[in-house]
PDB file of C-alpha atoms and ligand atoms in Angstrom:
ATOM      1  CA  UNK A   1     101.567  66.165  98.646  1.00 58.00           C
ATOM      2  CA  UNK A   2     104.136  66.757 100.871  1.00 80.00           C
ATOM      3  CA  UNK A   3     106.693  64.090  99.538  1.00 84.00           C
ATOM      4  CA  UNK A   4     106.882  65.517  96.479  1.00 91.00           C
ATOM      5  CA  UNK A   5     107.668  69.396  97.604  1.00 89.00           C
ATOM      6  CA  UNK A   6     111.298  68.983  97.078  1.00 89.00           C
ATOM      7  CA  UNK A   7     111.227  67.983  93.776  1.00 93.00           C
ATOM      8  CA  UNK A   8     112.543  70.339  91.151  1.00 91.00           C
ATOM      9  CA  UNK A   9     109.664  72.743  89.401  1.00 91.00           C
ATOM     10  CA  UNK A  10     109.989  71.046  86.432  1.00 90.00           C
ATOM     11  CA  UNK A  11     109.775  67.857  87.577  1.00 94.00           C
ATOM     12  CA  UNK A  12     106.788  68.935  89.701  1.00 95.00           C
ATOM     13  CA  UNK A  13     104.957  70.046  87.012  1.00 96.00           C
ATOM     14  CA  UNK A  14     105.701  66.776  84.469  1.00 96.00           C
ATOM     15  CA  UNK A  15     104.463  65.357  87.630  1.00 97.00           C
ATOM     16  CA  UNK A  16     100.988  66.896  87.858  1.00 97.00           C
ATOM     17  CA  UNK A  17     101.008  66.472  83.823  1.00 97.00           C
ATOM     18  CA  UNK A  18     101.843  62.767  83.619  1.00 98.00           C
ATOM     19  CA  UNK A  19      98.923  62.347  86.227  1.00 98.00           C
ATOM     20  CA  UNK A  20      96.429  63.861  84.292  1.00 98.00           C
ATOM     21  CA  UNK A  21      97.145  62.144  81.074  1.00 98.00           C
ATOM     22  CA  UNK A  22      97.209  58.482  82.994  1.00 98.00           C
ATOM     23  CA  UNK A  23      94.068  59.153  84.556  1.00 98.00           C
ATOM     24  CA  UNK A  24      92.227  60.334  81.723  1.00 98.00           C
ATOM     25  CA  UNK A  25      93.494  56.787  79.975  1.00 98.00           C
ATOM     26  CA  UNK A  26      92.623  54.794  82.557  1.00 98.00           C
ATOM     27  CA  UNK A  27      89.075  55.787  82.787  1.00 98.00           C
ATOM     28  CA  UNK A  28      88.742  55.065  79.099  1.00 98.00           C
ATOM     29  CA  UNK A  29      90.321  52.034  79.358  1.00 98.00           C
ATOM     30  CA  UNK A  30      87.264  51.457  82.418  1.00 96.00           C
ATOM     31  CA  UNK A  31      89.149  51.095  85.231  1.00 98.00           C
ATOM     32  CA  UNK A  32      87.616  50.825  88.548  1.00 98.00           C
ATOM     33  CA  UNK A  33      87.219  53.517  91.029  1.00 98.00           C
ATOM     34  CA  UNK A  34      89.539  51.975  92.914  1.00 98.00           C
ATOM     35  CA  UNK A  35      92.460  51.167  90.272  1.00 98.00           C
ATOM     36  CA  UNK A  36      91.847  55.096  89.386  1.00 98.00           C
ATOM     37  CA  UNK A  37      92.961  56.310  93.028  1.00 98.00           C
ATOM     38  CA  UNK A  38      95.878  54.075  92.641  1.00 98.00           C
ATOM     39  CA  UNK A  39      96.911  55.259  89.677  1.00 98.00           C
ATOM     40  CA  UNK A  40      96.239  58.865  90.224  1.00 98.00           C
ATOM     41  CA  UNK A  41      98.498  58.624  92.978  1.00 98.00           C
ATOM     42  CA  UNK A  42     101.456  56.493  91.713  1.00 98.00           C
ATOM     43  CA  UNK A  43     101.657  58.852  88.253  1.00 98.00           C
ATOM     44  CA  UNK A  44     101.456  61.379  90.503  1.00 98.00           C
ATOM     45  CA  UNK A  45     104.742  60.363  92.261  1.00 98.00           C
ATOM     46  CA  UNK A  46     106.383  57.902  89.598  1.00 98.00           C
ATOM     47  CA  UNK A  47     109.352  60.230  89.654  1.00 98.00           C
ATOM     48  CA  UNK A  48     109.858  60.589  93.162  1.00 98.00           C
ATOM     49  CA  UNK A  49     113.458  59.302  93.203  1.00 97.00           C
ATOM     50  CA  UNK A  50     114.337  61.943  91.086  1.00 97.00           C
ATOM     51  CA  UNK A  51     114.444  64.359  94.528  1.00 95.00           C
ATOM     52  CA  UNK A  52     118.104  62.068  95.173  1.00 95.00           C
ATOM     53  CA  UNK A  53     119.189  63.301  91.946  1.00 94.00           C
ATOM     54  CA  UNK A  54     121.701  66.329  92.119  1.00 93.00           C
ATOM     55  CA  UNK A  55     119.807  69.358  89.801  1.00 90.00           C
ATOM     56  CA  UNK A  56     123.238  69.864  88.199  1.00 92.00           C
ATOM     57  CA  UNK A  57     122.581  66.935  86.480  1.00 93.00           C
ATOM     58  CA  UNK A  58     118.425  67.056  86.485  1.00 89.00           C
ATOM     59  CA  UNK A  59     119.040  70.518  84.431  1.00 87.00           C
ATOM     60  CA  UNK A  60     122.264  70.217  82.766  1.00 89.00           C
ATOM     61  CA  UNK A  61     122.192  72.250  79.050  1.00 86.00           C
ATOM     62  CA  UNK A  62     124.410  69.669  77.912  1.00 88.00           C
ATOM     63  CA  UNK A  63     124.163  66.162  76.680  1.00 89.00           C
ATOM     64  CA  UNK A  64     124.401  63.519  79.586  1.00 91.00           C
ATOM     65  CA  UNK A  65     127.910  61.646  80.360  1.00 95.00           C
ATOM     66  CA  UNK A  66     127.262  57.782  80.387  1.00 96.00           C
ATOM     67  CA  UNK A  67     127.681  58.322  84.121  1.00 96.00           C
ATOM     68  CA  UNK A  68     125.297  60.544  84.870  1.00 96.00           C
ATOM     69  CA  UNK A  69     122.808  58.322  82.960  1.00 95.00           C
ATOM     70  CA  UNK A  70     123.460  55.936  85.763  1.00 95.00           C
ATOM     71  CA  UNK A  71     122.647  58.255  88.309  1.00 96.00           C
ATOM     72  CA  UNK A  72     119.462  59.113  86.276  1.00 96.00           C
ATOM     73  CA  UNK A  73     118.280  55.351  85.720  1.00 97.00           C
ATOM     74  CA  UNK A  74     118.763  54.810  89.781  1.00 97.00           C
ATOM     75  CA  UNK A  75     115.767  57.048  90.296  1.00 98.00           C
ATOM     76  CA  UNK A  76     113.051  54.308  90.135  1.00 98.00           C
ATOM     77  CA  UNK A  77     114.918  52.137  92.605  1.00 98.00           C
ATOM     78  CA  UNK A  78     115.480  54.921  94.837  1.00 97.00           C
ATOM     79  CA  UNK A  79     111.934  55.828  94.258  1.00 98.00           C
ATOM     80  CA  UNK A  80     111.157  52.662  95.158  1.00 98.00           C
ATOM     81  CA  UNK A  81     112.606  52.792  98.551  1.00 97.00           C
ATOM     82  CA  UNK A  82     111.034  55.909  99.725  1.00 96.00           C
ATOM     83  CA  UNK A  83     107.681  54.960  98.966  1.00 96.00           C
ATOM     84  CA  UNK A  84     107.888  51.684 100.627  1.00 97.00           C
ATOM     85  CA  UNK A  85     109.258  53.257 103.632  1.00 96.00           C
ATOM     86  CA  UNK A  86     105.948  55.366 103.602  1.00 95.00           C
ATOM     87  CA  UNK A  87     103.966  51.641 103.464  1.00 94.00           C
ATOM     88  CA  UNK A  88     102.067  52.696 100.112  1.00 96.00           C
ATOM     89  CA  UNK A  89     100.178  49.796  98.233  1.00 97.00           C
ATOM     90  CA  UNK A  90     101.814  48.146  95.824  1.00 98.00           C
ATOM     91  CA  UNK A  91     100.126  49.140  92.449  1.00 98.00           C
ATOM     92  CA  UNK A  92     101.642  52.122  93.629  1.00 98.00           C
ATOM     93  CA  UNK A  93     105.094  50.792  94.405  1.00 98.00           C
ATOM     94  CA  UNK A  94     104.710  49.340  91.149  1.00 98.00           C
ATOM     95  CA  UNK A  95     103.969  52.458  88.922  1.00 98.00           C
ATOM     96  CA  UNK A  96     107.508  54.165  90.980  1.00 98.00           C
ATOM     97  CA  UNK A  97     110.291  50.474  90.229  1.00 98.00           C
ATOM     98  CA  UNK A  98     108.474  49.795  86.511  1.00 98.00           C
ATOM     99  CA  UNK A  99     107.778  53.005  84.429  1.00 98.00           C
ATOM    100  CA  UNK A 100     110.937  52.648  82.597  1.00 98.00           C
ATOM    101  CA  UNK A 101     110.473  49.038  81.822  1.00 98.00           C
ATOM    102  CA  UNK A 102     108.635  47.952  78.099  1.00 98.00           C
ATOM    103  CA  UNK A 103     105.703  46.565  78.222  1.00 98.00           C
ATOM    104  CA  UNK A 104     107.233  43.468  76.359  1.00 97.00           C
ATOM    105  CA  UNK A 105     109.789  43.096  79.155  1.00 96.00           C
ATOM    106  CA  UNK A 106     112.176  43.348  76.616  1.00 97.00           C
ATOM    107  CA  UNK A 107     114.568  46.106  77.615  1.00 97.00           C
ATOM    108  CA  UNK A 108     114.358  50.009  80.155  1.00 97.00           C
ATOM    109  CA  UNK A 109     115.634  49.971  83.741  1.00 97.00           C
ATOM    110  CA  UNK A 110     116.148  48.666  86.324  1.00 97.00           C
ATOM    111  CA  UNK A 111     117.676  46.592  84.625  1.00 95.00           C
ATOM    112  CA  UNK A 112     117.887  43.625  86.867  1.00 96.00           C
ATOM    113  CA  UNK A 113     113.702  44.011  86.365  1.00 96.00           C
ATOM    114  CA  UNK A 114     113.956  43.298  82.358  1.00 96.00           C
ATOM    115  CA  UNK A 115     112.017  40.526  81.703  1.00 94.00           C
ATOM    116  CA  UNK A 116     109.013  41.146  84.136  1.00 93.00           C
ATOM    117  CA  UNK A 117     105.933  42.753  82.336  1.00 92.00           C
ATOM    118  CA  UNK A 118     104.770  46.198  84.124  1.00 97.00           C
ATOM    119  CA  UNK A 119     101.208  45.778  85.614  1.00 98.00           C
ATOM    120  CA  UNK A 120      98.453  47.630  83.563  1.00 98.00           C
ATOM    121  CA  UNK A 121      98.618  50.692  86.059  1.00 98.00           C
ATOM    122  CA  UNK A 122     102.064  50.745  85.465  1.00 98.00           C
ATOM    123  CA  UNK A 123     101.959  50.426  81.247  1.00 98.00           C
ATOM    124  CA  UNK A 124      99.841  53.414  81.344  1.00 98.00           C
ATOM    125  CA  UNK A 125     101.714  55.461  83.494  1.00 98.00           C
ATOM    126  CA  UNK A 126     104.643  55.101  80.966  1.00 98.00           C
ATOM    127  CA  UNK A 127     102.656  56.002  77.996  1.00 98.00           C
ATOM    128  CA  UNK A 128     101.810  59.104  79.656  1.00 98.00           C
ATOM    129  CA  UNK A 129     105.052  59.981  80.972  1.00 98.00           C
ATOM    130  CA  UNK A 130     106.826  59.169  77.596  1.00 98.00           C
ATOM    131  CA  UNK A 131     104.438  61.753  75.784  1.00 98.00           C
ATOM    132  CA  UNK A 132     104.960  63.907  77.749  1.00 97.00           C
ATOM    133  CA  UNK A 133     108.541  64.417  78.394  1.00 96.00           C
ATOM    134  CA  UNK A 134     108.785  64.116  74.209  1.00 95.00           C
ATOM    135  CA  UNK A 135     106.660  67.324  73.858  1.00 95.00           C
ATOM    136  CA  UNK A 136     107.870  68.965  76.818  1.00 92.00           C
ATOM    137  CA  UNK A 137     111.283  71.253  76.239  1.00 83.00           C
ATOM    138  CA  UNK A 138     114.198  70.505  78.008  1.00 77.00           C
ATOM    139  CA  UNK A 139     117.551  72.498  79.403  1.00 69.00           C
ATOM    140  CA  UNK A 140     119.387  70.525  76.381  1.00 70.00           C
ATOM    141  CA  UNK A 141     116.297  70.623  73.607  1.00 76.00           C
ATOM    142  CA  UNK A 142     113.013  71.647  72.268  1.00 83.00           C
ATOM    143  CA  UNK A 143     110.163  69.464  72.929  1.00 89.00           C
ATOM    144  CA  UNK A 144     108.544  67.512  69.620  1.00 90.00           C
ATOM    145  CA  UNK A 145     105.371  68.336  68.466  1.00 93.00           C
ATOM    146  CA  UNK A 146     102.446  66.408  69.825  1.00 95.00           C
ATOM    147  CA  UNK A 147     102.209  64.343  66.234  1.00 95.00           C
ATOM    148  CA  UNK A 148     105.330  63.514  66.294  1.00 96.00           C
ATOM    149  CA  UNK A 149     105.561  62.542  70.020  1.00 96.00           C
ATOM    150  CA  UNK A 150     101.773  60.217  68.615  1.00 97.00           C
ATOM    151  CA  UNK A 151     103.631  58.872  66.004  1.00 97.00           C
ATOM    152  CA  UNK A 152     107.089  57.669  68.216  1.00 97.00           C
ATOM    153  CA  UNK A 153     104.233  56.279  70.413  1.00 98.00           C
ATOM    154  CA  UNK A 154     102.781  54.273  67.972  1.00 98.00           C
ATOM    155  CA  UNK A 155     105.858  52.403  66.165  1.00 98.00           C
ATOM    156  CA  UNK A 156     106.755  51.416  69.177  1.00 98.00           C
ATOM    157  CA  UNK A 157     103.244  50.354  70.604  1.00 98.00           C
ATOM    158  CA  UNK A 158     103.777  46.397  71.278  1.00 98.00           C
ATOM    159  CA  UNK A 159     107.348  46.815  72.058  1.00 98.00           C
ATOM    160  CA  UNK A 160     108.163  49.348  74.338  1.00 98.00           C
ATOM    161  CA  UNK A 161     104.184  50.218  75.181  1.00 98.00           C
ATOM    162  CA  UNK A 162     101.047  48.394  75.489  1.00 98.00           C
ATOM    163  CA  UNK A 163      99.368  48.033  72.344  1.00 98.00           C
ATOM    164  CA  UNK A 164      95.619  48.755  74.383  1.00 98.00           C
ATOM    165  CA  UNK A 165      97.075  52.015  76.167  1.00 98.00           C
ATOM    166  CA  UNK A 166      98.640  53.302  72.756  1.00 98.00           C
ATOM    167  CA  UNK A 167      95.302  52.762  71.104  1.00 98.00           C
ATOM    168  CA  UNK A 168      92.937  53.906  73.654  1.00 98.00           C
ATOM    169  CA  UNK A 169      95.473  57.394  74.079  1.00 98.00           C
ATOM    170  CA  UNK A 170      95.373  57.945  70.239  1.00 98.00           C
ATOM    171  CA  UNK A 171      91.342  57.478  70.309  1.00 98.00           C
ATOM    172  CA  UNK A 172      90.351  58.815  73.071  1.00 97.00           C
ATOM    173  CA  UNK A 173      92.580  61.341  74.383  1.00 97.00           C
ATOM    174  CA  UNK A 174      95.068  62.799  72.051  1.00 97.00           C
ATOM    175  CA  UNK A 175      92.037  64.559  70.213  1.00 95.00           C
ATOM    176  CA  UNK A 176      91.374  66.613  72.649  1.00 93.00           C
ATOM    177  CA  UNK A 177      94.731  67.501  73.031  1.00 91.00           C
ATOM    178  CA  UNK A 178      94.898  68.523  69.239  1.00 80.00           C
ATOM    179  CA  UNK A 179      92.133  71.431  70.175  1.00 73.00           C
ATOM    180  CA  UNK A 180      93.936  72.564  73.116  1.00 67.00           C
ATOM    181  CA  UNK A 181      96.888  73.331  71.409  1.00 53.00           C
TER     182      UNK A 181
HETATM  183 FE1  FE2 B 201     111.054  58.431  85.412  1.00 74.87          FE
HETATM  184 FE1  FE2 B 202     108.576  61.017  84.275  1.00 74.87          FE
END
């Protein structure tokens, strides 16, 4: 999609691997046809404020200033804006402002959103996107293991993540993961 083409590689390819994962949830969890195609699209793109982010800081080697957290946690507000400029639905809108909030509404960013519980479409997107960037490496460290990135998914399933999305990706999903490697 052409909205996402000046996105860095990396985040390109978290991207494509953070819609994968959400998808293959949501159809265990039975979603409908039509909540899939939302949700297909909006993990797809749930980091598309990231292309207002300068790369110095997207692929900096060393740890982040407080600062340049800031700039970092604007991304689903600025994310927010594009894709409501482009008139997308808003389970899709949703997916882009909320995948850094918990489930329990209890802390992430935006801030100003703490409080509000994610939609479903939303919950699931974060429980892929959190696995993933645990096991993926980054500029400044080595990605986790996939148990370990299952186990920091679980103690905080209830909390920070949906205690139905947790379980269904440790049934259904992560197994398959184990064989691939
Ligand atoms: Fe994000
Ligand atoms: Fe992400």
């Amino acid at each position: 999609m052409g909205i996402m083409a000046d996105l860095d590689e990396e985040t390109q390819a978290h991207s494509k691997r953070v819609q994968s994962l959400a998808v293959a949830i949501g159809e265990r969890m039975g979603l409908t046809s039509a909540e899939l195609k939302e949700l297909n699209l909006g993990a797809y793109i749930h980091d598309i404020g990231k292309k207002f982010i300068p790369e110095t800081i997207l692929k900096k080697k060393a740890p982040l200033t407080p600062q340049e957290w800031e700039i970092i946690e604007m991304h689903p507000k600025r994310g927010y804006s594009l894709v409501e400029a482009l008139g997308l639905s808003d389970a899709v809108k949703g997916i882009v402002l909320g995948h850094h909030l918990w489930a329990d509404g209890q802390g992430g960013y935006p801030q100003e959103l703490v409080g509000l519980k994610p939609s479903l479409l939303t919950q699931i997107t974060t429980v892929a996107d959190v696995f993933d960037a645990m096991i993926s490496h980054r500029a400044y460290r080595q990605g986790l293991g996939i148990a370990a990135a299952m186990d920091h998914l679980k103690s905080n399933s209830g909390t920070r993540f949906n205690i139905e999305v947790v379980a269904v990706f440790e049934a259904e999903v992560y197994p398959s993961l184990r064989i691939s490697g």
